[in-house]
Amino acid sequence: MLNINSPDKYPNRFKEYPGQYNTLELNTIILEFSIYYMADKIAVISDIHGNSYALQAVIDNVKKRKIRTILNLGDSLYGPIDPIGVYNIIKSDNILTISGNEDRILTENQTKKRVNKTLEFVLSTLTDEIDTWLRNL
């Protein structure tokens, strides 16, 4: 836990009255703390579109580079190759994921008449667990 009143960690921020920080000083301390602890590299990926084989190749490369955090910007499952495999990789590797426009298409078109074969295929593979995950992105 971060102790913002610690004079040894933040000597230039410690004042005569500990705990009497203004917002700017507190934000500066938090920023310094974040920079110190977030010095690790982050891999940013997107547009997987159901391709578990390409995703696994990227994950292997990221691990070789000793990058521990992966951020996925979305458009994960909507694609004809292996949407379930993509979901399983994302979950097993704890990849931080946000929703892309294609992810929203999957959750918004479940009851509409579908003419797109890829959309039909992907929706037919989704389980309740995956649907809930998509809706919570």
mmCIF file of N, CA, C and O in Angstrom, residues 3 21-22 34 51 55 61 68 93 132 137:
data_model
loop_
_atom_site.group_PDB
_atom_site.id
_atom_site.type_symbol
_atom_site.label_atom_id
_atom_site.label_comp_id
_atom_site.label_asym_id
_atom_site.label_seq_id
_atom_site.Cartn_x
_atom_site.Cartn_y
_atom_site.Cartn_z
ATOM 1 N N ASN A 3 2.058 4.755 1.012
ATOM 2 C CA ASN A 3 1.907 5.680 2.128
ATOM 3 C C ASN A 3 2.412 7.039 1.671
ATOM 4 O O ASN A 3 3.620 7.267 1.590
ATOM 5 N N TYR A 21 -1.861 17.417 2.186
ATOM 6 C CA TYR A 21 -1.499 17.608 0.790
ATOM 7 C C TYR A 21 -2.659 18.238 0.040
ATOM 8 O O TYR A 21 -3.812 17.903 0.268
ATOM 9 N N ASN A 22 -2.333 19.121 -0.909
ATOM 10 C CA ASN A 22 -3.395 19.619 -1.776
ATOM 11 C C ASN A 22 -3.536 18.662 -2.959
ATOM 12 O O ASN A 22 -2.732 17.746 -3.146
ATOM 13 N N SER A 34 2.915 5.809 -10.068
ATOM 14 C CA SER A 34 2.491 5.059 -11.249
ATOM 15 C C SER A 34 3.647 4.873 -12.221
ATOM 16 O O SER A 34 3.834 3.780 -12.761
ATOM 17 N N ASN A 51 -8.997 -15.036 -35.195
ATOM 18 C CA ASN A 51 -7.844 -15.792 -35.672
ATOM 19 C C ASN A 51 -6.962 -16.207 -34.494
ATOM 20 O O ASN A 51 -6.024 -15.516 -34.119
ATOM 21 N N LEU A 55 -3.175 -14.942 -33.125
ATOM 22 C CA LEU A 55 -3.111 -14.455 -31.748
ATOM 23 C C LEU A 55 -2.075 -15.239 -30.959
ATOM 24 O O LEU A 55 -1.271 -14.654 -30.229
ATOM 25 N N ASN A 61 5.410 -14.337 -29.169
ATOM 26 C CA ASN A 61 6.407 -13.289 -29.377
ATOM 27 C C ASN A 61 6.467 -12.331 -28.194
ATOM 28 O O ASN A 61 7.551 -11.928 -27.751
ATOM 29 N N ARG A 68 4.821 -8.568 -19.819
ATOM 30 C CA ARG A 68 3.857 -9.254 -18.956
ATOM 31 C C ARG A 68 2.425 -8.758 -19.117
ATOM 32 O O ARG A 68 1.485 -9.438 -18.735
ATOM 33 N N ASP A 93 -4.667 -16.169 -20.771
ATOM 34 C CA ASP A 93 -3.491 -15.305 -20.648
ATOM 35 C C ASP A 93 -3.801 -13.985 -19.939
ATOM 36 O O ASP A 93 -2.957 -13.095 -19.909
ATOM 37 N N THR A 132 -21.824 -13.041 -22.007
ATOM 38 C CA THR A 132 -21.729 -12.186 -20.809
ATOM 39 C C THR A 132 -20.408 -11.435 -20.806
ATOM 40 O O THR A 132 -20.365 -10.246 -20.507
ATOM 41 N N LEU A 137 -17.510 -5.982 -21.526
ATOM 42 C CA LEU A 137 -16.274 -5.305 -21.949
ATOM 43 C C LEU A 137 -16.477 -3.805 -21.881
ATOM 44 O O LEU A 137 -17.528 -3.282 -22.076
#
